[in-house]
Every structure is written in structure tokens, then in C-alpha cells.
Coordinates of C-alpha atoms in Angstrom, one line a residue:
M155 CA -38.1 8.3 16.6
I156 CA -35.0 9.3 14.5
G157 CA -34.4 12.2 16.9
N158 CA -34.6 9.9 19.9
N159 CA -32.2 7.4 18.4
A160 CA -29.7 10.2 17.6
L161 CA -30.0 11.5 21.2
K162 CA -29.4 8.0 22.6
S163 CA -26.4 7.7 20.3
K164 CA -24.9 11.0 21.5
V165 CA -25.6 10.0 25.2
K166 CA -23.9 6.7 24.6
D167 CA -20.9 8.3 23.0
F168 CA -20.7 10.8 25.9
N169 CA -20.8 8.0 28.4
W170 CA -18.0 6.2 26.6
K171 CA -15.9 9.4 26.5
V172 CA -16.4 9.9 30.3
F173 CA -15.4 6.2 30.9
F174 CA -12.2 6.5 28.9
A175 CA -11.4 9.8 30.5
L176 CA -11.8 8.5 34.0
L177 CA -9.9 5.3 33.2
G178 CA -7.1 7.3 31.6
I179 CA -6.8 9.7 34.6
G180 CA -6.8 6.8 37.0
I181 CA -4.0 5.0 35.1
L182 CA -1.9 8.2 34.9
I183 CA -2.3 8.9 38.7
I184 CA -1.1 5.3 39.4
A185 CA 1.8 5.7 37.0
L186 CA 2.8 9.1 38.4
L187 CA 2.7 8.4 42.1
G188 CA 3.2 4.6 42.2
K189 CA 6.3 3.0 43.8
N190 CA 9.5 2.6 41.7
Y191 CA 10.4 -1.0 41.7
H192 CA 11.0 -3.9 39.2
D193 CA 12.8 -2.6 36.1
Y194 CA 11.9 1.1 36.8
A195 CA 14.2 1.1 39.8
A196 CA 17.1 0.2 37.4
Y197 CA 16.0 2.9 35.0
I198 CA 16.3 5.5 37.8
R199 CA 19.8 4.2 38.6
H200 CA 20.8 4.6 35.0
W201 CA 19.4 8.1 34.7
I202 CA 21.1 9.3 37.9
V203 CA 24.4 8.2 36.4
I204 CA 23.6 10.3 33.3
S205 CA 22.4 13.3 35.2
E206 CA 25.7 13.3 37.2
G207 CA 27.6 13.4 33.9
G208 CA 28.6 9.7 33.9
N209 CA 28.5 7.2 31.0
P210 CA 25.1 5.3 30.8
Y211 CA 26.8 2.1 29.8
L212 CA 29.6 1.9 32.4
G213 CA 29.9 1.4 36.1
K214 CA 26.6 1.4 37.9
A215 CA 24.8 1.6 34.6
S216 CA 26.7 -1.3 32.9
D217 CA 23.4 -3.3 32.8
N218 CA 21.8 -0.7 30.5
A219 CA 20.4 -2.7 27.6
Y220 CA 18.7 0.3 26.0
G221 CA 19.5 2.9 23.4
I222 CA 20.2 6.6 23.0
I223 CA 16.5 7.8 23.1
Y224 CA 16.1 5.9 26.4
N225 CA 19.1 7.7 27.9
L226 CA 17.5 11.1 27.1
F227 CA 14.7 10.4 29.5
A228 CA 17.2 11.1 32.3
Y229 CA 16.5 14.8 31.7
T230 CA 12.8 14.2 32.5
N231 CA 13.5 12.2 35.7
I232 CA 13.1 15.2 38.0
S233 CA 12.2 13.3 41.2
A234 CA 12.3 9.7 42.4
K235 CA 8.9 10.2 44.0
V236 CA 7.2 11.5 40.8
A237 CA 7.6 9.1 37.9
L238 CA 7.4 11.6 35.0
P239 CA 9.1 9.3 32.4
R240 CA 6.6 6.6 33.2
V241 CA 3.7 9.0 32.7
L242 CA 5.2 10.2 29.4
W243 CA 5.4 6.6 28.2
I244 CA 1.8 5.9 29.2
L245 CA 0.7 9.1 27.4
F246 CA 2.4 7.8 24.3
Y247 CA 0.5 4.6 24.8
F248 CA -2.8 6.5 24.9
L249 CA -1.7 8.4 21.8
S250 CA -1.0 5.2 19.9
L251 CA -4.5 3.9 20.9
I252 CA -6.1 7.1 19.6
G253 CA -4.2 6.6 16.4
L254 CA -5.4 2.9 16.3
K255 CA -9.0 3.9 16.8
S256 CA -8.8 6.6 14.1
F257 CA -7.3 4.1 11.6
L258 CA -9.7 1.3 12.4
K259 CA -12.7 3.6 12.1
E260 CA -11.6 4.4 8.5
S261 CA -10.6 0.9 7.5
T262 CA -13.1 -1.3 9.3
P263 CA -16.0 1.1 10.2
N264 CA -18.4 -1.8 11.2
F265 CA -16.0 -3.3 13.8
P266 CA -16.7 -2.3 17.4
T267 CA -13.3 -0.6 18.0
R268 CA -14.3 0.5 21.5
S269 CA -14.0 -3.1 22.6
I270 CA -10.4 -3.2 21.4
L271 CA -9.6 0.0 23.2
V272 CA -11.1 -1.3 26.5
F273 CA -9.1 -4.6 26.0
L274 CA -5.8 -2.7 25.5
L275 CA -6.4 -0.5 28.5
V276 CA -7.5 -3.0 31.1
N277 CA -5.5 -6.2 30.2
P278 CA -3.1 -7.2 33.0
L279 CA 0.0 -7.2 30.8
F280 CA -0.4 -3.4 30.3
L281 CA -1.7 -2.6 33.8
I282 CA 0.9 -4.6 35.7
F283 CA 4.0 -4.4 33.5
G284 CA 3.3 -1.1 31.8
V285 CA 1.6 1.0 34.5
K286 CA 2.5 -0.6 37.9
Y287 CA 6.1 -1.7 37.0
G288 CA 6.7 1.0 34.5
S289 CA 8.4 -1.1 31.9
N290 CA 9.8 0.9 29.1
D291 CA 8.4 -1.6 26.6
V292 CA 5.1 0.3 26.8
F293 CA 6.8 3.2 25.1
L294 CA 8.5 1.0 22.6
A295 CA 5.2 -0.6 21.7
S296 CA 3.6 2.8 21.3
L297 CA 6.4 4.0 18.9
V298 CA 6.2 0.9 16.8
L299 CA 2.4 1.0 16.5
L300 CA 2.4 4.7 15.6
G301 CA 5.1 4.1 13.1
V302 CA 3.2 1.3 11.5
L303 CA -0.1 3.2 11.5
L304 CA 1.6 6.2 9.8
Y305 CA 3.0 3.8 7.2
L306 CA -0.4 2.4 6.5
K307 CA -1.7 5.9 6.1
K308 CA 1.1 6.5 3.5
K309 CA 2.8 9.1 5.7
H310 CA 6.1 7.4 5.1
I311 CA 8.4 10.2 6.1
L312 CA 6.8 10.5 9.6
S313 CA 6.7 6.7 9.8
G314 CA 10.4 6.5 9.2
I315 CA 11.1 9.1 11.9
M316 CA 8.9 7.2 14.4
I317 CA 10.5 3.8 13.6
A318 CA 13.9 5.4 14.0
L319 CA 12.9 6.7 17.4
A320 CA 11.9 3.1 18.3
I321 CA 15.2 1.7 17.1
G322 CA 17.0 4.4 19.0
F323 CA 15.1 3.4 22.1
K324 CA 15.7 -0.3 21.7
F325 CA 17.4 -2.1 18.8
I326 CA 14.8 -4.8 18.2
P327 CA 12.6 -2.8 15.8
L328 CA 15.5 -2.7 13.4
L329 CA 14.7 -6.4 12.6
I330 CA 11.3 -5.5 11.2
A331 CA 12.5 -2.5 9.2
P332 CA 13.1 -4.5 6.0
F333 CA 9.3 -5.2 5.9
L334 CA 8.7 -1.5 5.7
I335 CA 11.6 -0.6 3.4
F336 CA 10.6 -3.3 0.8
Q337 CA 7.2 -4.1 -0.6
N338 CA 6.6 -7.8 -1.1
T339 CA 7.6 -7.3 -4.7
L340 CA 11.1 -6.1 -3.5
K341 CA 10.2 -2.5 -4.6
V342 CA 11.9 -0.1 -2.3
N343 CA 9.9 2.6 -0.4
L344 CA 12.5 5.4 -0.9
K345 CA 10.6 7.9 1.3
F346 CA 10.6 5.6 4.2
L347 CA 14.2 4.4 3.6
I348 CA 15.6 8.0 3.4
S349 CA 13.6 9.1 6.4
V350 CA 14.5 6.3 8.7
S351 CA 18.2 6.4 7.6
L352 CA 18.6 10.1 8.2
A353 CA 16.8 10.0 11.5
L354 CA 18.9 7.1 12.7
A355 CA 22.1 8.8 11.5
L356 CA 21.2 11.9 13.5
I357 CA 20.3 9.9 16.7
F358 CA 23.4 7.8 16.7
F359 CA 25.6 10.8 15.7
I360 CA 24.3 12.7 18.8
G361 CA 24.8 9.5 20.9
Y362 CA 28.4 9.0 19.7
L363 CA 29.3 12.6 20.4
E364 CA 28.0 12.2 24.0
W365 CA 29.0 8.7 24.9
G366 CA 31.4 7.4 22.1
D367 CA 31.3 3.9 20.9
N368 CA 29.7 2.7 24.1
I369 CA 26.4 3.3 22.4
I370 CA 26.7 -0.2 20.9
K371 CA 27.2 -1.9 24.3
P372 CA 23.5 -2.8 24.6
L373 CA 24.0 -5.1 21.6
I374 CA 26.9 -6.8 23.4
F375 CA 25.1 -6.9 26.7
G376 CA 22.0 -8.5 25.1
K377 CA 24.2 -11.1 23.4
E378 CA 25.9 -12.0 26.7
R379 CA 22.7 -12.2 28.9
I380 CA 21.6 -15.6 30.2
S381 CA 18.2 -17.1 29.2
K382 CA 15.1 -16.0 31.2
I383 CA 11.6 -17.1 32.1
F384 CA 9.6 -17.6 28.8
S385 CA 12.6 -18.7 26.7
I386 CA 12.9 -22.2 25.5
F387 CA 16.6 -21.8 26.1
R388 CA 15.9 -21.2 29.8
F389 CA 14.0 -24.6 29.9
L390 CA 16.9 -26.3 28.1
R391 CA 19.5 -24.8 30.5
A392 CA 17.5 -26.1 33.5
Q393 CA 17.7 -29.6 31.9
G394 CA 21.5 -29.3 31.7
I395 CA 21.6 -28.4 27.9
N396 CA 23.0 -24.9 27.6
L397 CA 22.3 -23.6 24.1
D398 CA 22.2 -19.9 25.1
S399 CA 25.0 -19.1 22.7
C400 CA 22.7 -20.3 19.8
S401 CA 20.0 -17.7 20.5
T402 CA 21.4 -14.8 18.5
I403 CA 22.0 -16.7 15.3
S404 CA 18.7 -18.5 15.7
T405 CA 16.9 -15.1 16.1
V406 CA 18.6 -13.7 13.0
F407 CA 17.8 -16.8 11.0
S408 CA 14.1 -16.5 12.0
V409 CA 14.0 -12.9 10.8
V410 CA 15.6 -13.9 7.4
L411 CA 13.1 -16.7 7.1
S412 CA 10.2 -14.4 7.9
F413 CA 11.3 -11.9 5.3
S414 CA 11.9 -14.6 2.7
L415 CA 8.4 -15.9 3.1
Y416 CA 7.1 -12.3 2.8
I417 CA 9.0 -11.9 -0.5
V418 CA 8.7 -15.3 -2.1
F419 CA 4.9 -15.8 -1.5
K420 CA 4.1 -12.0 -1.6
L421 CA 2.4 -12.2 1.8
D422 CA 0.6 -9.5 3.7
R423 CA 3.0 -7.0 5.3
M424 CA 1.3 -6.6 8.6
I425 CA 0.7 -10.3 9.3
L426 CA 4.4 -11.0 8.5
I427 CA 5.7 -8.2 10.7
L428 CA 3.7 -9.8 13.6
F429 CA 4.9 -13.3 12.5
C430 CA 8.5 -12.0 12.5
W431 CA 8.1 -10.4 15.9
F432 CA 6.7 -13.6 17.4
N433 CA 9.6 -15.5 15.9
I434 CA 12.1 -13.1 17.6
L435 CA 10.4 -13.7 20.9
L436 CA 10.3 -17.4 20.4
L437 CA 14.1 -17.6 19.9
Y438 CA 15.5 -14.7 21.8
K439 CA 16.9 -16.1 25.1
V440 CA 15.7 -13.3 27.3
G441 CA 12.0 -14.1 27.5
H442 CA 10.4 -11.4 29.7
P443 CA 6.6 -11.0 29.8
Q444 CA 6.8 -7.2 29.1
F445 CA 8.3 -7.9 25.7
Y446 CA 4.8 -8.9 24.6
L447 CA 3.4 -5.4 24.9
T448 CA 4.5 -4.6 21.3
P449 CA 2.9 -7.7 19.7
L450 CA -0.2 -7.0 21.8
L451 CA -0.7 -3.8 20.0
L452 CA 0.4 -5.1 16.6
G453 CA -1.7 -8.2 17.1
S454 CA -4.8 -6.2 17.9
L455 CA -4.4 -4.3 14.6
V456 CA -3.8 -7.5 12.6
F457 CA -6.9 -9.1 14.3
V458 CA -9.3 -6.3 13.4
L459 CA -8.0 -6.0 9.8
N460 CA -8.4 -9.7 9.3
H461 CA -11.3 -10.6 11.6
K462 CA -13.5 -11.9 8.9
I463 CA -11.0 -14.7 8.1
I464 CA -10.0 -15.3 11.7
E465 CA -13.7 -15.7 12.8
Q466 CA -14.1 -18.5 10.2
S467 CA -11.3 -20.6 11.8
R468 CA -11.8 -22.1 15.2
L469 CA -8.1 -23.1 15.3
M470 CA -7.0 -19.5 14.9
L471 CA -9.4 -18.3 17.4
F472 CA -8.4 -21.0 19.9
C473 CA -4.7 -20.2 19.4
I474 CA -5.3 -16.4 19.9
I475 CA -7.4 -16.9 23.0
L476 CA -5.0 -19.5 24.5
L477 CA -2.0 -17.2 24.0
G478 CA -3.9 -14.3 25.4
M479 CA -5.0 -16.2 28.5
W480 CA -1.5 -17.5 29.0
L481 CA 0.1 -14.0 28.7
F482 CA -2.5 -12.4 31.0
F483 CA -2.3 -15.1 33.7
W484 CA 1.4 -14.8 34.4
P485 CA 1.4 -11.1 35.2
F486 CA -1.2 -11.7 37.9
Y487 CA 0.8 -14.7 39.2
Y488 CA 4.1 -12.8 39.0
D489 CA 2.7 -9.8 40.8
N490 CA 1.1 -11.7 43.6
M491 CA 3.3 -14.8 44.0
G492 CA 6.5 -14.1 42.2
I493 CA 7.9 -16.8 39.9
S494 CA 10.0 -19.3 41.7
L495 CA 13.2 -20.9 40.3
E496 CA 11.3 -24.2 40.0
V497 CA 8.6 -22.6 37.8
R498 CA 11.2 -20.7 35.8
D499 CA 12.8 -24.0 35.0
W500 CA 9.8 -25.4 33.1
I501 CA 7.6 -22.5 32.0
G502 CA 9.6 -21.9 28.8
L503 CA 8.5 -25.2 27.3
P504 CA 4.7 -24.7 27.4
H505 CA 5.2 -21.1 26.5
S506 CA 7.2 -21.9 23.4
I507 CA 4.7 -24.5 22.3
I508 CA 1.8 -22.1 22.6
L509 CA 3.7 -19.3 20.9
L510 CA 4.9 -21.6 18.1
T511 CA 1.3 -22.9 17.5
T512 CA -0.1 -19.4 17.4
N513 CA 2.6 -18.3 14.9
I514 CA 1.9 -21.3 12.7
S515 CA -1.8 -20.3 12.6
L516 CA -0.7 -16.7 11.9
L517 CA 1.3 -17.9 8.9
K518 CA -1.7 -19.9 7.8
L519 CA -3.8 -16.7 8.0
A520 CA -1.2 -15.0 5.7
F521 CA -1.5 -17.8 3.1
I522 CA -5.3 -17.8 3.3
K523 CA -5.4 -14.1 2.7
R524 CA -3.1 -14.6 -0.3
N525 CA -5.5 -17.3 -1.5
L526 CA -2.6 -19.8 -1.4
L527 CA -4.8 -22.1 0.7
K528 CA -8.0 -23.5 -0.7
G529 CA -11.2 -24.0 1.2
K530 CA -14.0 -22.0 2.7
H531 CA -11.7 -19.1 3.4
A532 CA -11.0 -18.6 -0.3
I533 CA -14.1 -16.3 -0.6
Y534 CA -12.0 -13.6 1.2
D535 CA -9.8 -12.5 -1.7
L536 CA -8.4 -9.7 0.3
N537 CA -4.8 -9.9 -1.0
Q538 CA -3.4 -6.6 -2.1
K539 CA 0.1 -5.5 -3.0
K540 CA 1.4 -3.8 0.0

């Protein structure tokens, strides 16, 4: 009987490996040979400018909102018909999922991690914006998750390098760096700080030698962009109330508030990083759906690590499910119908309400884990100094 059970287990494991292999190969083929449209068409335009010796932030590439690491992918863009950079980004996504599976298997061995992997591979946000459209946010999400996982495994030097690459790709991960530099007791992680600082110095030194002070133009471009789709500022602008200029300072304030809560109440690092990222998306005026690929990965990690608490709260589960359904519906709608100006005028309001409600429940989770909220959840004294 024991031998039969062992054999069945091996067969089941083999079947899962075949499933993931076939799914992965299918995704890579679509990414490699799919059409180049949406944001990926703009990426190719930027890379052509670079390959011709031009400046990636001037002329035809003046809408480049990305960093130095992004520019380097110009040297992998060997053909407009074969999307090699897109494939490399997807491979990094797979690598981050392998790292996630390994970490969860050690930290939560009784949780069915395969279900999380299937979810992260077949959800429409990844398949449409990551694979079909080739959004570079799939690469950013992978770098951030790998950096966080390395940090949790106490490989702080490698973590610092990975987060530096993420910042060099897009500036937004810089806003969560304080949560990794400081423990919630304000003790500094010197290994991570030195690693991320040196790596960033090297990245920006190389970028400065190649393109001068134009490397900071993405920050200026991001500040000057108008509000888009999921942003509450887009909704307000449609009502004749243009507060786009308040977005930057509001975003910075939300980061300061998130970090202050982390320090003052000594809250869980991972929950507060996700809380901070959601706050950024809530108040940053360019509300594109693909921006949620990073919190999708981070949120999956946070969910599994805290599933015992979350499963005890119907409100938390409801908020998570509602946000997931909302984020997964719109990629389908966008891909098949497009999003009209009329829809763009109002979609920011319900989105912001759903996101804000989810983030409040996330903060509640952090307080429950710290045992700062009383009730049936208090039996989970899971708080540790991070």
C-alpha cells in the first residue's frame, strides 16, 4: 500500500511537471512570435534609436519613461519579428515563480503551492499584458519578487543587486527600498544598503557616461504625464477638477505614511511593502492595468505567508477576491473591446474605492499579525522582528 501511494505521488508530480513544461513552452512561443503592438511597439522604437547611436530620451524616444537597464535591452532586440526581449522577460517571470515555489515550500510546507503557480501563470493580467502585449512590467515584477525572496532568505547582498536592477529598470522600486534598508526597529541592514548603493552607483555611472544627465528624464516625464484609466485623478479630471499636479506629492506622502506605520507600530515588513505599493498605485496619476503585475506577485507571497489569518476574515477574503476579479476582468474587456473615453472617464472612481478598501483590510492584517487588534485572530501570534 505504501509503495502504491509513493508511486501515485511520483506519477502525480510527473504529470504536474509535464503540465507546467507544456504551459511554459506555449507561453514562450506566443511571446516570441506574437505581434508587436501596445507598449511593445514603443519599446522597439526606443531600441531602434539606441541601436542607431541616438539618445534614448530625445527625439523619437522622448516618451521613454524607463531606466538604464531597460535601454540595454536594445542590444537583444535583433529582429522586429522575433521578440527576444519579451521572451527574456517571461523567462525571468518563470524564474521568479520557481524562486517563490522554493521559498513557500520551505516556509509553508502544507500550503498547496501548485495552485498559486497555476494562478500566476494563467491569470489574464499576466497572459494579456505580460505575454500578448509584452509589457515590461512583467520583468519589473520578477526583479522585485526575486529581490524580496533573496532578502527573506537573508541573502542580502544578492537582494541588493536585484533591487538595484529593478530601480535601474524603473524608478518606482526606489520607494520601497527603505523597508528593506531598515528593520521596523530602525536598525539598518548594512549588507543590503551597501549592496544596493554600489550597484545603483555603477548602473547610473554607466548610464551617465553613455547618455549624460538625460537619464533622469523619465522622472520628469512621469511627473508631466496626464492621468490615465485607473487613476482617481483621471476621474476627477473628467469632472472638470484637474488635480494631476497633486499626484506626485500625494504619492510621496503615502510612502512616508506607509513607512511611518511600519516603524511606529513595528509592523510586518512584507505586508507593509505591499501596502505601500498599493498606496503608490492609488495616488499615482498614470493608472495602467499592467502596473498591477508587481503587486500580483508580492500579494501572492503575502497571502500564502498569512493565509491562516486571512482565512479567518470574510472581509479580507472578500476584498482580495473583489480586487482580483476587477483586475482580471478589465484585461479581457480591454483586449476584446478596448476602453472608450466614456469608460475611462468613470472607471477610476470604483477602482480607487476597491483598491482603498483592500488596502485598509491589508493594514488591518498587519495590525492583527502584530496583535494590536483583539479578537479571534489574536491566537495567531505570528509577529516577529523583521
